[in-house]
PDB file of N, CA and C in Angstrom:
ATOM      1  N   MET A   1     -37.010  -4.827 -52.613  1.00 94.00           N
ATOM      2  CA  MET A   1     -38.418  -5.069 -52.813  1.00 94.00           C
ATOM      3  C   MET A   1     -38.929  -5.905 -51.637  1.00 94.00           C
ATOM      4  N   TYR A   2     -40.147  -5.651 -51.251  1.00 97.00           N
ATOM      5  CA  TYR A   2     -40.760  -6.308 -50.100  1.00 97.00           C
ATOM      6  C   TYR A   2     -42.136  -6.842 -50.471  1.00 97.00           C
ATOM      7  N   LYS A   3     -42.555  -7.855 -49.729  1.00 97.00           N
ATOM      8  CA  LYS A   3     -43.869  -8.448 -49.942  1.00 97.00           C
ATOM      9  C   LYS A   3     -44.514  -8.710 -48.577  1.00 97.00           C
ATOM     10  N   LEU A   4     -45.803  -8.400 -48.488  1.00 97.00           N
ATOM     11  CA  LEU A   4     -46.556  -8.682 -47.267  1.00 97.00           C
ATOM     12  C   LEU A   4     -46.855 -10.173 -47.200  1.00 97.00           C
ATOM     13  N   VAL A   5     -46.770 -10.733 -46.007  1.00 96.00           N
ATOM     14  CA  VAL A   5     -47.089 -12.147 -45.815  1.00 96.00           C
ATOM     15  C   VAL A   5     -48.274 -12.232 -44.864  1.00 96.00           C
ATOM     16  N   ASN A   6     -49.373 -12.758 -45.371  1.00 95.00           N
ATOM     17  CA  ASN A   6     -50.594 -12.911 -44.575  1.00 95.00           C
ATOM     18  C   ASN A   6     -50.833 -14.374 -44.251  1.00 95.00           C
ATOM     19  N   LYS A   7     -51.446 -14.601 -43.113  1.00 94.00           N
ATOM     20  CA  LYS A   7     -51.893 -15.940 -42.736  1.00 94.00           C
ATOM     21  C   LYS A   7     -53.306 -15.787 -42.206  1.00 94.00           C
ATOM     22  N   ASN A   8     -54.243 -16.470 -42.823  1.00 94.00           N
ATOM     23  CA  ASN A   8     -55.658 -16.368 -42.452  1.00 94.00           C
ATOM     24  C   ASN A   8     -56.136 -14.917 -42.489  1.00 94.00           C
ATOM     25  N   GLY A   9     -55.649 -14.156 -43.489  1.00 89.00           N
ATOM     26  CA  GLY A   9     -56.087 -12.783 -43.665  1.00 89.00           C
ATOM     27  C   GLY A   9     -55.434 -11.767 -42.753  1.00 89.00           C
ATOM     28  N   LYS A  10     -54.450 -12.199 -41.958  1.00 93.00           N
ATOM     29  CA  LYS A  10     -53.789 -11.290 -41.023  1.00 93.00           C
ATOM     30  C   LYS A  10     -52.312 -11.167 -41.395  1.00 93.00           C
ATOM     31  N   LEU A  11     -51.793  -9.938 -41.389  1.00 94.00           N
ATOM     32  CA  LEU A  11     -50.392  -9.694 -41.669  1.00 94.00           C
ATOM     33  C   LEU A  11     -49.539 -10.337 -40.584  1.00 94.00           C
ATOM     34  N   VAL A  12     -48.631 -11.231 -40.990  1.00 95.00           N
ATOM     35  CA  VAL A  12     -47.778 -11.902 -40.008  1.00 95.00           C
ATOM     36  C   VAL A  12     -46.328 -11.461 -40.084  1.00 95.00           C
ATOM     37  N   CYS A  13     -45.868 -11.043 -41.259  1.00 96.00           N
ATOM     38  CA  CYS A  13     -44.512 -10.527 -41.397  1.00 96.00           C
ATOM     39  C   CYS A  13     -44.349  -9.886 -42.767  1.00 96.00           C
ATOM     40  N   ILE A  14     -43.183  -9.340 -42.985  1.00 97.00           N
ATOM     41  CA  ILE A  14     -42.799  -8.758 -44.263  1.00 97.00           C
ATOM     42  C   ILE A  14     -41.701  -9.653 -44.827  1.00 97.00           C
ATOM     43  N   GLN A  15     -41.755  -9.944 -46.097  1.00 97.00           N
ATOM     44  CA  GLN A  15     -40.698 -10.742 -46.723  1.00 97.00           C
ATOM     45  C   GLN A  15     -39.844  -9.829 -47.587  1.00 97.00           C
ATOM     46  N   ARG A  16     -38.534  -9.858 -47.346  1.00 95.00           N
ATOM     47  CA  ARG A  16     -37.604  -9.131 -48.206  1.00 95.00           C
ATOM     48  C   ARG A  16     -37.325 -10.057 -49.383  1.00 95.00           C
ATOM     49  N   THR A  17     -37.739  -9.671 -50.574  1.00 93.00           N
ATOM     50  CA  THR A  17     -37.693 -10.585 -51.713  1.00 93.00           C
ATOM     51  C   THR A  17     -36.294 -10.797 -52.270  1.00 93.00           C
ATOM     52  N   THR A  18     -35.346  -9.955 -51.918  1.00 92.00           N
ATOM     53  CA  THR A  18     -33.987 -10.148 -52.419  1.00 92.00           C
ATOM     54  C   THR A  18     -33.323 -11.380 -51.821  1.00 92.00           C
ATOM     55  N   ASP A  19     -33.681 -11.720 -50.583  1.00 95.00           N
ATOM     56  CA  ASP A  19     -33.084 -12.897 -49.936  1.00 95.00           C
ATOM     57  C   ASP A  19     -34.114 -13.770 -49.212  1.00 95.00           C
ATOM     58  N   ASN A  20     -35.401 -13.451 -49.403  1.00 93.00           N
ATOM     59  CA  ASN A  20     -36.519 -14.190 -48.799  1.00 93.00           C
ATOM     60  C   ASN A  20     -36.511 -14.174 -47.271  1.00 93.00           C
ATOM     61  N   ALA A  21     -35.827 -13.205 -46.685  1.00 95.00           N
ATOM     62  CA  ALA A  21     -35.810 -13.095 -45.230  1.00 95.00           C
ATOM     63  C   ALA A  21     -37.152 -12.581 -44.733  1.00 95.00           C
ATOM     64  N   GLY A  22     -37.605 -13.137 -43.625  1.00 96.00           N
ATOM     65  CA  GLY A  22     -38.829 -12.671 -42.988  1.00 96.00           C
ATOM     66  C   GLY A  22     -38.509 -11.593 -41.967  1.00 96.00           C
ATOM     67  N   ILE A  23     -39.241 -10.507 -42.008  1.00 98.00           N
ATOM     68  CA  ILE A  23     -39.042  -9.392 -41.077  1.00 98.00           C
ATOM     69  C   ILE A  23     -40.271  -9.312 -40.178  1.00 98.00           C
ATOM     70  N   PRO A  24     -40.077  -9.457 -38.865  1.00 97.00           N
ATOM     71  CA  PRO A  24     -41.228  -9.384 -37.958  1.00 97.00           C
ATOM     72  C   PRO A  24     -41.807  -7.976 -37.881  1.00 97.00           C
ATOM     73  N   ILE A  25     -43.098  -7.911 -37.600  1.00 96.00           N
ATOM     74  CA  ILE A  25     -43.775  -6.629 -37.413  1.00 96.00           C
ATOM     75  C   ILE A  25     -43.481  -6.178 -35.987  1.00 96.00           C
ATOM     76  N   ASP A  26     -42.331  -5.533 -35.830  1.00 96.00           N
ATOM     77  CA  ASP A  26     -41.870  -5.117 -34.506  1.00 96.00           C
ATOM     78  C   ASP A  26     -41.131  -3.788 -34.653  1.00 96.00           C
ATOM     79  N   PRO A  27     -41.706  -2.700 -34.149  1.00 96.00           N
ATOM     80  CA  PRO A  27     -41.074  -1.393 -34.295  1.00 96.00           C
ATOM     81  C   PRO A  27     -39.658  -1.323 -33.728  1.00 96.00           C
ATOM     82  N   ALA A  28     -39.302  -2.212 -32.813  1.00 97.00           N
ATOM     83  CA  ALA A  28     -37.954  -2.213 -32.238  1.00 97.00           C
ATOM     84  C   ALA A  28     -36.947  -2.953 -33.133  1.00 97.00           C
ATOM     85  N   ASN A  29     -37.431  -3.686 -34.124  1.00 97.00           N
ATOM     86  CA  ASN A  29     -36.561  -4.465 -35.002  1.00 97.00           C
ATOM     87  C   ASN A  29     -35.932  -3.539 -36.046  1.00 97.00           C
ATOM     88  N   THR A  30     -34.597  -3.578 -36.166  1.00 97.00           N
ATOM     89  CA  THR A  30     -33.917  -2.667 -37.092  1.00 97.00           C
ATOM     90  C   THR A  30     -34.238  -2.979 -38.550  1.00 97.00           C
ATOM     91  N   ASP A  31     -34.470  -4.239 -38.899  1.00 96.00           N
ATOM     92  CA  ASP A  31     -34.861  -4.572 -40.269  1.00 96.00           C
ATOM     93  C   ASP A  31     -36.244  -4.003 -40.588  1.00 96.00           C
ATOM     94  N   TYR A  32     -37.141  -4.039 -39.614  1.00 97.00           N
ATOM     95  CA  TYR A  32     -38.481  -3.484 -39.794  1.00 97.00           C
ATOM     96  C   TYR A  32     -38.394  -1.967 -39.988  1.00 97.00           C
ATOM     97  N   GLN A  33     -37.556  -1.307 -39.199  1.00 97.00           N
ATOM     98  CA  GLN A  33     -37.369   0.132 -39.345  1.00 97.00           C
ATOM     99  C   GLN A  33     -36.809   0.459 -40.726  1.00 97.00           C
ATOM    100  N   ALA A  34     -35.839  -0.332 -41.191  1.00 96.00           N
ATOM    101  CA  ALA A  34     -35.243  -0.118 -42.510  1.00 96.00           C
ATOM    102  C   ALA A  34     -36.272  -0.351 -43.614  1.00 96.00           C
ATOM    103  N   PHE A  35     -37.103  -1.382 -43.448  1.00 97.00           N
ATOM    104  CA  PHE A  35     -38.169  -1.667 -44.415  1.00 97.00           C
ATOM    105  C   PHE A  35     -39.070  -0.450 -44.584  1.00 97.00           C
ATOM    106  N   LYS A  36     -39.522   0.117 -43.478  1.00 97.00           N
ATOM    107  CA  LYS A  36     -40.424   1.262 -43.547  1.00 97.00           C
ATOM    108  C   LYS A  36     -39.747   2.452 -44.238  1.00 97.00           C
ATOM    109  N   LYS A  37     -38.497   2.729 -43.892  1.00 96.00           N
ATOM    110  CA  LYS A  37     -37.771   3.842 -44.515  1.00 96.00           C
ATOM    111  C   LYS A  37     -37.616   3.623 -46.013  1.00 96.00           C
ATOM    112  N   GLU A  38     -37.240   2.415 -46.394  1.00 96.00           N
ATOM    113  CA  GLU A  38     -36.997   2.124 -47.804  1.00 96.00           C
ATOM    114  C   GLU A  38     -38.275   2.232 -48.639  1.00 96.00           C
ATOM    115  N   VAL A  39     -39.376   1.745 -48.107  1.00 96.00           N
ATOM    116  CA  VAL A  39     -40.641   1.840 -48.855  1.00 96.00           C
ATOM    117  C   VAL A  39     -41.074   3.299 -48.963  1.00 96.00           C
ATOM    118  N   LEU A  40     -40.920   4.051 -47.900  1.00 95.00           N
ATOM    119  CA  LEU A  40     -41.269   5.477 -47.959  1.00 95.00           C
ATOM    120  C   LEU A  40     -40.376   6.228 -48.942  1.00 95.00           C
ATOM    121  N   ALA A  41     -39.152   5.712 -49.163  1.00 95.00           N
ATOM    122  CA  ALA A  41     -38.224   6.342 -50.108  1.00 95.00           C
ATOM    123  C   ALA A  41     -38.426   5.845 -51.536  1.00 95.00           C
ATOM    124  N   GLY A  42     -39.387   4.910 -51.719  1.00 93.00           N
ATOM    125  CA  GLY A  42     -39.705   4.478 -53.073  1.00 93.00           C
ATOM    126  C   GLY A  42     -39.485   3.013 -53.387  1.00 93.00           C
ATOM    127  N   ALA A  43     -39.013   2.220 -52.419  1.00 94.00           N
ATOM    128  CA  ALA A  43     -38.844   0.786 -52.669  1.00 94.00           C
ATOM    129  C   ALA A  43     -40.206   0.150 -52.943  1.00 94.00           C
ATOM    130  N   GLU A  44     -40.222  -0.859 -53.774  1.00 96.00           N
ATOM    131  CA  GLU A  44     -41.471  -1.525 -54.166  1.00 96.00           C
ATOM    132  C   GLU A  44     -42.006  -2.396 -53.026  1.00 96.00           C
ATOM    133  N   LEU A  45     -43.304  -2.320 -52.812  1.00 97.00           N
ATOM    134  CA  LEU A  45     -43.998  -3.160 -51.836  1.00 97.00           C
ATOM    135  C   LEU A  45     -45.114  -3.892 -52.554  1.00 97.00           C
ATOM    136  N   GLN A  46     -45.146  -5.207 -52.365  1.00 97.00           N
ATOM    137  CA  GLN A  46     -46.193  -6.031 -52.962  1.00 97.00           C
ATOM    138  C   GLN A  46     -47.154  -6.482 -51.878  1.00 97.00           C
ATOM    139  N   ASP A  47     -48.429  -6.612 -52.256  1.00 95.00           N
ATOM    140  CA  ASP A  47     -49.383  -7.185 -51.317  1.00 95.00           C
ATOM    141  C   ASP A  47     -49.150  -8.695 -51.254  1.00 95.00           C
ATOM    142  N   ALA A  48     -49.921  -9.399 -50.460  1.00 94.00           N
ATOM    143  CA  ALA A  48     -49.723 -10.831 -50.266  1.00 94.00           C
ATOM    144  C   ALA A  48     -49.951 -11.644 -51.536  1.00 94.00           C
ATOM    145  N   ASP A  49     -50.654 -11.076 -52.500  1.00 94.00           N
ATOM    146  CA  ASP A  49     -50.896 -11.759 -53.771  1.00 94.00           C
ATOM    147  C   ASP A  49     -49.830 -11.452 -54.813  1.00 94.00           C
ATOM    148  N   GLY A  50     -48.864 -10.610 -54.464  1.00 94.00           N
ATOM    149  CA  GLY A  50     -47.792 -10.271 -55.396  1.00 94.00           C
ATOM    150  C   GLY A  50     -48.052  -9.059 -56.262  1.00 94.00           C
ATOM    151  N   ASN A  51     -49.138  -8.352 -55.999  1.00 96.00           N
ATOM    152  CA  ASN A  51     -49.452  -7.136 -56.755  1.00 96.00           C
ATOM    153  C   ASN A  51     -48.717  -5.942 -56.154  1.00 96.00           C
ATOM    154  N   VAL A  52     -48.113  -5.123 -56.983  1.00 96.00           N
ATOM    155  CA  VAL A  52     -47.406  -3.941 -56.500  1.00 96.00           C
ATOM    156  C   VAL A  52     -48.424  -2.954 -55.938  1.00 96.00           C
ATOM    157  N   MET A  53     -48.152  -2.486 -54.742  1.00 95.00           N
ATOM    158  CA  MET A  53     -49.027  -1.520 -54.089  1.00 95.00           C
ATOM    159  C   MET A  53     -48.674  -0.127 -54.579  1.00 95.00           C
ATOM    160  N   THR A  54     -49.647   0.579 -55.150  1.00 92.00           N
ATOM    161  CA  THR A  54     -49.391   1.899 -55.711  1.00 92.00           C
ATOM    162  C   THR A  54     -49.346   2.994 -54.649  1.00 92.00           C
ATOM    163  N   ASP A  55     -49.992   2.791 -53.518  1.00 90.00           N
ATOM    164  CA  ASP A  55     -49.979   3.780 -52.436  1.00 90.00           C
ATOM    165  C   ASP A  55     -49.382   3.159 -51.183  1.00 90.00           C
ATOM    166  N   ALA A  56     -48.161   2.641 -51.328  1.00 94.00           N
ATOM    167  CA  ALA A  56     -47.504   1.956 -50.221  1.00 94.00           C
ATOM    168  C   ALA A  56     -47.236   2.879 -49.043  1.00 94.00           C
ATOM    169  N   SER A  57     -46.986   4.154 -49.298  1.00 91.00           N
ATOM    170  CA  SER A  57     -46.673   5.077 -48.200  1.00 91.00           C
ATOM    171  C   SER A  57     -47.857   5.218 -47.244  1.00 91.00           C
ATOM    172  N   ALA A  58     -49.072   5.233 -47.751  1.00 92.00           N
ATOM    173  CA  ALA A  58     -50.245   5.308 -46.887  1.00 92.00           C
ATOM    174  C   ALA A  58     -50.374   4.037 -46.047  1.00 92.00           C
ATOM    175  N   TYR A  59     -50.069   2.902 -46.656  1.00 93.00           N
ATOM    176  CA  TYR A  59     -50.126   1.640 -45.921  1.00 93.00           C
ATOM    177  C   TYR A  59     -49.069   1.612 -44.822  1.00 93.00           C
ATOM    178  N   ILE A  60     -47.860   2.053 -45.156  1.00 94.00           N
ATOM    179  CA  ILE A  60     -46.772   2.096 -44.181  1.00 94.00           C
ATOM    180  C   ILE A  60     -47.161   2.975 -42.985  1.00 94.00           C
ATOM    181  N   ALA A  61     -47.823   4.074 -43.246  1.00 92.00           N
ATOM    182  CA  ALA A  61     -48.251   4.977 -42.181  1.00 92.00           C
ATOM    183  C   ALA A  61     -49.242   4.308 -41.232  1.00 92.00           C
ATOM    184  N   SER A  62     -49.950   3.281 -41.698  1.00 92.00           N
ATOM    185  CA  SER A  62     -50.925   2.596 -40.848  1.00 92.00           C
ATOM    186  C   SER A  62     -50.292   1.514 -39.975  1.00 92.00           C
ATOM    187  N   LEU A  63     -49.036   1.186 -40.221  1.00 93.00           N
ATOM    188  CA  LEU A  63     -48.365   0.141 -39.458  1.00 93.00           C
ATOM    189  C   LEU A  63     -47.805   0.691 -38.156  1.00 93.00           C
ATOM    190  N   PRO A  64     -47.603  -0.198 -37.161  1.00 91.00           N
ATOM    191  CA  PRO A  64     -47.016   0.273 -35.899  1.00 91.00           C
ATOM    192  C   PRO A  64     -45.583   0.728 -36.074  1.00 91.00           C
TER     193      PRO A  64
END
C-alpha cells in the first residue's frame, strides 16, 4: 500500500506504508518504478489525506 505525501499542496514523495519508506518522484529510481507497477497491478494508493484513490491507474499515468 502506498500514500501520496504533499507539502504545501505539491507532491513531494510516495510513502510505502508497510515500512514508512519515502520513495522519491524519480523515474530512474527502482522503488519508484516498482511503485508504479504495483499500483497499476492493483495495489492500494491513498491520497495525502489517507483516502483510497479509486482511479489510481489514471493518476499513475499522469506521473513522470
